[in-house]
């Protein structure tokens, strides 16, 4: 349809912006600006009943402008599909800037970039699992949690990433602060017993210690997890 060329030329024929949807509705189906804005909302929120009404309205308007029904139907379908990823034009500069920056960081500083991504999702198990899989696909090794090495967040250790303690289930930030404080004051922990003597047990309770044992955070002390679990009391 020749009417689409001036509307979609700058995006290579692809519907990208909400403003393009509104302009197509206006130029091809004689929509008023208010109607076009209603169509934009319906597509953005994917409201089936309102979209069905707009489809009928769009087909009628397009027919009045001599556009064949099959073409009008295809155009409306493409506009509907746009609803899944479209945004307003003013956002495009900001989005492209962020896309460029993140692509640059991932290409040139992949370990630091992935550590930051993991930290941003450390309260979400699904997010952590997703980004650990991404690290594996890029050959970036994730080191397990360790009371003697891990910080609160995911950290970079050479070409590897050390698991952040906040991402360990049942281990809260107050407990981690106490662990890191004790470690900074008197060095690494040699055993679970010494650990319990040095940390604040009001913050690092039995549940926290159990979780740290199970995730392997005490493995560097050289003891078996089963023995440590049996000796918690």
Tab-separated table of C-alpha atoms in Angstrom:
chain	number	residue	atom	x	y	z
A	1	UNK	CA	0.000	0.000	0.000
A	2	UNK	CA	1.685	3.254	-1.126
A	3	UNK	CA	0.246	5.203	1.847
A	4	UNK	CA	2.501	3.156	4.174
A	5	UNK	CA	5.772	4.235	2.562
A	6	UNK	CA	6.104	7.719	4.130
A	7	UNK	CA	5.008	6.338	7.532
A	8	UNK	CA	7.346	3.309	7.650
A	9	UNK	CA	10.254	4.439	5.480
A	10	UNK	CA	12.545	5.453	8.376
A	11	UNK	CA	12.087	2.042	10.070
A	12	UNK	CA	12.609	0.025	6.856
A	13	UNK	CA	8.959	-0.962	6.506
A	14	UNK	CA	8.648	-2.308	10.049
A	15	UNK	CA	6.061	-0.979	12.508
A	16	UNK	CA	8.184	0.074	15.502
A	17	UNK	CA	6.626	3.162	17.070
A	18	UNK	CA	3.182	3.760	18.565
A	19	UNK	CA	2.995	6.968	16.563
A	20	UNK	CA	3.254	4.889	13.365
A	21	UNK	CA	0.233	2.793	14.375
A	22	UNK	CA	-1.770	5.962	14.969
A	23	UNK	CA	-0.679	7.489	11.642
A	24	UNK	CA	-1.524	4.287	9.724
A	25	UNK	CA	-4.991	4.208	11.302
A	26	UNK	CA	-5.501	7.875	10.401
A	27	UNK	CA	-4.211	7.754	6.820
A	28	UNK	CA	-5.549	4.352	5.783
A	29	UNK	CA	-8.809	4.096	7.748
A	30	UNK	CA	-9.765	7.733	8.443
A	31	UNK	CA	-9.341	7.437	12.224
A	32	UNK	CA	-9.518	10.600	14.307
A	33	UNK	CA	-6.561	11.192	16.630
A	34	UNK	CA	-8.706	10.196	19.630
A	35	UNK	CA	-9.719	6.921	17.937
A	36	UNK	CA	-6.115	6.235	16.941
A	37	UNK	CA	-4.988	6.742	20.536
A	38	UNK	CA	-7.662	4.290	21.716
A	39	UNK	CA	-6.329	1.756	19.182
A	40	UNK	CA	-2.775	2.310	20.483
A	41	UNK	CA	-3.912	1.619	24.067
A	42	UNK	CA	-5.823	-1.518	23.054
A	43	UNK	CA	-2.790	-2.889	21.203
A	44	UNK	CA	-0.398	-2.018	24.025
A	45	UNK	CA	-2.569	-3.741	26.626
A	46	UNK	CA	-3.759	-6.507	24.257
A	47	UNK	CA	-7.462	-6.114	25.082
A	48	UNK	CA	-9.209	-8.653	22.754
A	49	UNK	CA	-12.752	-7.177	22.869
A	50	UNK	CA	-11.613	-3.651	22.026
A	51	UNK	CA	-9.228	-4.945	19.344
A	52	UNK	CA	-12.078	-6.871	17.708
A	53	UNK	CA	-14.135	-3.650	17.469
A	54	UNK	CA	-11.159	-1.753	16.095
A	55	UNK	CA	-10.503	-4.443	13.497
A	56	UNK	CA	-14.052	-3.992	12.193
A	57	UNK	CA	-13.698	-0.190	12.271
A	58	UNK	CA	-10.283	-0.333	10.527
A	59	UNK	CA	-11.558	-2.644	7.771
A	60	UNK	CA	-14.497	-0.324	7.064
A	61	UNK	CA	-12.309	2.790	6.954
A	62	UNK	CA	-9.741	1.091	4.718
A	63	UNK	CA	-12.516	-0.075	2.372
A	64	UNK	CA	-13.748	3.524	2.073
A	65	UNK	CA	-10.224	4.434	0.892
A	66	UNK	CA	-10.243	1.690	-1.759
A	67	UNK	CA	-7.889	-0.690	0.076
A	68	UNK	CA	-8.773	-4.359	-0.610
A	69	UNK	CA	-9.990	-6.344	2.464
A	70	UNK	CA	-7.118	-8.879	2.325
A	71	UNK	CA	-4.531	-6.065	2.370
A	72	UNK	CA	-6.342	-4.193	5.131
A	73	UNK	CA	-6.578	-7.406	7.185
A	74	UNK	CA	-2.870	-8.092	6.759
A	75	UNK	CA	-1.956	-4.529	7.787
A	76	UNK	CA	-4.143	-4.738	10.901
A	77	UNK	CA	-2.564	-8.111	11.775
A	78	UNK	CA	0.936	-6.582	11.501
A	79	UNK	CA	-0.131	-3.683	13.714
A	80	UNK	CA	-1.484	-6.144	16.284
A	81	UNK	CA	1.809	-8.046	16.304
A	82	UNK	CA	3.567	-4.736	16.914
A	83	UNK	CA	1.756	-4.485	20.266
A	84	UNK	CA	4.131	-7.070	21.725
A	85	UNK	CA	7.252	-4.949	21.315
A	86	UNK	CA	6.319	-1.428	20.238
A	87	UNK	CA	6.972	1.781	22.161
A	88	UNK	CA	6.645	5.503	21.610
A	89	UNK	CA	9.206	7.165	19.379
A	90	UNK	CA	10.720	9.401	22.053
A	91	UNK	CA	11.940	6.303	23.918
A	92	UNK	CA	13.898	4.971	20.950
A	93	UNK	CA	16.967	7.178	21.472
A	94	UNK	CA	17.231	6.170	25.135
A	95	UNK	CA	16.702	2.473	24.345
A	96	UNK	CA	19.287	2.475	21.572
A	97	UNK	CA	21.791	4.234	23.822
A	98	UNK	CA	21.346	1.604	26.556
A	99	UNK	CA	21.477	-1.209	23.982
A	100	UNK	CA	24.764	0.194	22.614
A	101	UNK	CA	26.291	0.636	26.078
A	102	UNK	CA	25.343	-2.845	27.290
A	103	UNK	CA	26.513	-4.470	24.042
A	104	UNK	CA	29.845	-2.636	24.371
A	105	UNK	CA	30.276	-3.767	27.982
A	106	UNK	CA	29.335	-7.348	27.209
A	107	UNK	CA	31.808	-7.440	24.296
A	108	UNK	CA	34.751	-5.797	26.076
A	109	UNK	CA	34.156	-6.563	29.780
A	110	UNK	CA	32.096	-9.777	29.717
A	111	UNK	CA	33.009	-11.030	33.212
A	112	UNK	CA	32.337	-7.692	34.924
A	113	UNK	CA	29.162	-7.230	32.895
A	114	UNK	CA	27.753	-10.660	33.800
A	115	UNK	CA	28.712	-10.205	37.470
A	116	UNK	CA	26.733	-6.951	37.485
A	117	UNK	CA	23.770	-8.603	35.774
A	118	UNK	CA	23.780	-11.429	38.318
A	119	UNK	CA	23.939	-8.896	41.161
A	120	UNK	CA	20.981	-6.998	39.698
A	121	UNK	CA	18.960	-10.244	39.805
A	122	UNK	CA	20.374	-11.699	43.028
A	123	UNK	CA	16.980	-11.617	44.799
A	124	UNK	CA	15.381	-13.604	41.961
A	125	UNK	CA	16.189	-17.315	41.681
A	126	UNK	CA	14.908	-17.422	38.086
A	127	UNK	CA	17.072	-14.425	37.154
A	128	UNK	CA	20.202	-15.925	38.719
A	129	UNK	CA	19.614	-19.283	36.998
A	130	UNK	CA	19.091	-17.534	33.633
A	131	UNK	CA	22.301	-15.490	33.842
A	132	UNK	CA	24.386	-18.386	35.155
A	133	UNK	CA	23.317	-20.293	32.024
A	134	UNK	CA	24.375	-17.273	29.950
A	135	UNK	CA	27.786	-17.277	31.694
A	136	UNK	CA	28.235	-20.973	30.926
A	137	UNK	CA	27.397	-20.420	27.257
A	138	UNK	CA	30.213	-17.810	27.132
A	139	UNK	CA	32.695	-19.991	29.024
A	140	UNK	CA	32.650	-17.814	32.153
A	141	UNK	CA	33.082	-19.968	35.234
A	142	UNK	CA	30.918	-19.312	38.316
A	143	UNK	CA	32.730	-20.101	41.547
A	144	UNK	CA	30.485	-21.422	44.360
A	145	UNK	CA	29.531	-19.417	47.475
A	146	UNK	CA	32.320	-19.327	50.078
A	147	UNK	CA	32.300	-17.731	53.544
A	148	UNK	CA	35.994	-16.935	53.071
A	149	UNK	CA	35.777	-15.456	49.559
A	150	UNK	CA	32.237	-14.313	48.748
A	151	UNK	CA	30.892	-10.825	49.323
A	152	UNK	CA	27.271	-9.795	49.469
A	153	UNK	CA	27.136	-9.317	45.702
A	154	UNK	CA	28.575	-11.319	42.791
A	155	UNK	CA	32.240	-10.374	42.410
A	156	UNK	CA	34.908	-10.753	39.736
A	157	UNK	CA	37.855	-13.012	40.536
A	158	UNK	CA	40.203	-12.835	37.562
A	159	UNK	CA	38.324	-14.391	34.652
A	160	UNK	CA	35.721	-15.977	36.959
A	161	UNK	CA	32.729	-14.815	38.985
A	162	UNK	CA	32.331	-15.598	42.672
A	163	UNK	CA	28.760	-16.304	43.773
A	164	UNK	CA	27.245	-13.571	45.980
A	165	UNK	CA	25.973	-14.650	49.400
A	166	UNK	CA	22.721	-12.678	49.083
A	167	UNK	CA	21.660	-15.069	46.311
A	168	UNK	CA	21.873	-18.015	48.752
A	169	UNK	CA	18.399	-18.921	50.009
A	170	UNK	CA	17.655	-18.005	53.655
A	171	UNK	CA	20.809	-15.882	53.988
A	172	UNK	CA	19.836	-12.258	54.650
A	173	UNK	CA	21.877	-9.079	54.278
A	174	UNK	CA	22.317	-8.564	58.049
A	175	UNK	CA	23.857	-12.025	58.363
A	176	UNK	CA	26.219	-11.345	55.442
A	177	UNK	CA	27.277	-7.990	56.917
A	178	UNK	CA	28.222	-9.775	60.133
A	179	UNK	CA	30.194	-12.465	58.243
A	180	UNK	CA	32.111	-9.944	56.111
A	181	UNK	CA	32.802	-7.727	59.163
A	182	UNK	CA	34.248	-10.656	61.136
A	183	UNK	CA	36.335	-11.742	58.153
A	184	UNK	CA	37.702	-8.222	57.608
A	185	UNK	CA	38.590	-7.865	61.278
A	186	UNK	CA	40.424	-11.147	61.859
A	187	UNK	CA	40.918	-12.911	58.530
A	188	UNK	CA	39.468	-16.090	57.066
A	189	UNK	CA	37.507	-18.693	59.026
A	190	UNK	CA	39.381	-21.960	59.647
A	191	UNK	CA	36.328	-23.996	60.694
A	192	UNK	CA	32.606	-23.768	61.298
A	193	UNK	CA	33.327	-23.639	65.049
A	194	UNK	CA	35.598	-20.624	64.739
A	195	UNK	CA	33.026	-19.065	62.426
A	196	UNK	CA	30.338	-19.394	65.122
A	197	UNK	CA	32.652	-17.862	67.727
A	198	UNK	CA	33.373	-14.783	65.614
A	199	UNK	CA	30.074	-13.840	63.932
A	200	UNK	CA	27.004	-12.282	65.572
A	201	UNK	CA	24.761	-15.316	66.185
A	202	UNK	CA	21.714	-13.087	66.585
A	203	UNK	CA	22.095	-12.284	62.892
A	204	UNK	CA	23.721	-15.522	61.710
A	205	UNK	CA	21.230	-17.999	63.120
A	206	UNK	CA	20.930	-21.773	62.769
A	207	UNK	CA	18.883	-21.517	59.571
A	208	UNK	CA	21.540	-19.303	57.939
A	209	UNK	CA	24.356	-21.682	58.917
A	210	UNK	CA	22.411	-24.689	57.567
A	211	UNK	CA	21.907	-22.929	54.242
A	212	UNK	CA	25.585	-21.963	54.044
A	213	UNK	CA	26.638	-25.577	54.702
A	214	UNK	CA	24.216	-26.972	52.110
A	215	UNK	CA	25.319	-24.576	49.359
A	216	UNK	CA	28.998	-25.425	49.967
A	217	UNK	CA	30.031	-22.092	51.495
A	218	UNK	CA	32.036	-23.907	54.197
A	219	UNK	CA	33.719	-26.414	51.846
A	220	UNK	CA	36.932	-24.366	51.846
A	221	UNK	CA	37.392	-25.151	55.569
A	222	UNK	CA	38.049	-28.759	54.524
A	223	UNK	CA	35.274	-30.473	56.492
A	224	UNK	CA	32.453	-32.704	55.229
A	225	UNK	CA	29.036	-31.107	54.900
A	226	UNK	CA	27.419	-34.038	56.727
A	227	UNK	CA	29.745	-33.588	59.722
A	228	UNK	CA	29.140	-29.851	59.854
A	229	UNK	CA	25.367	-30.356	59.675
A	230	UNK	CA	25.522	-32.945	62.470
A	231	UNK	CA	27.525	-30.549	64.670
A	232	UNK	CA	25.336	-27.445	64.267
A	233	UNK	CA	23.729	-27.768	67.734
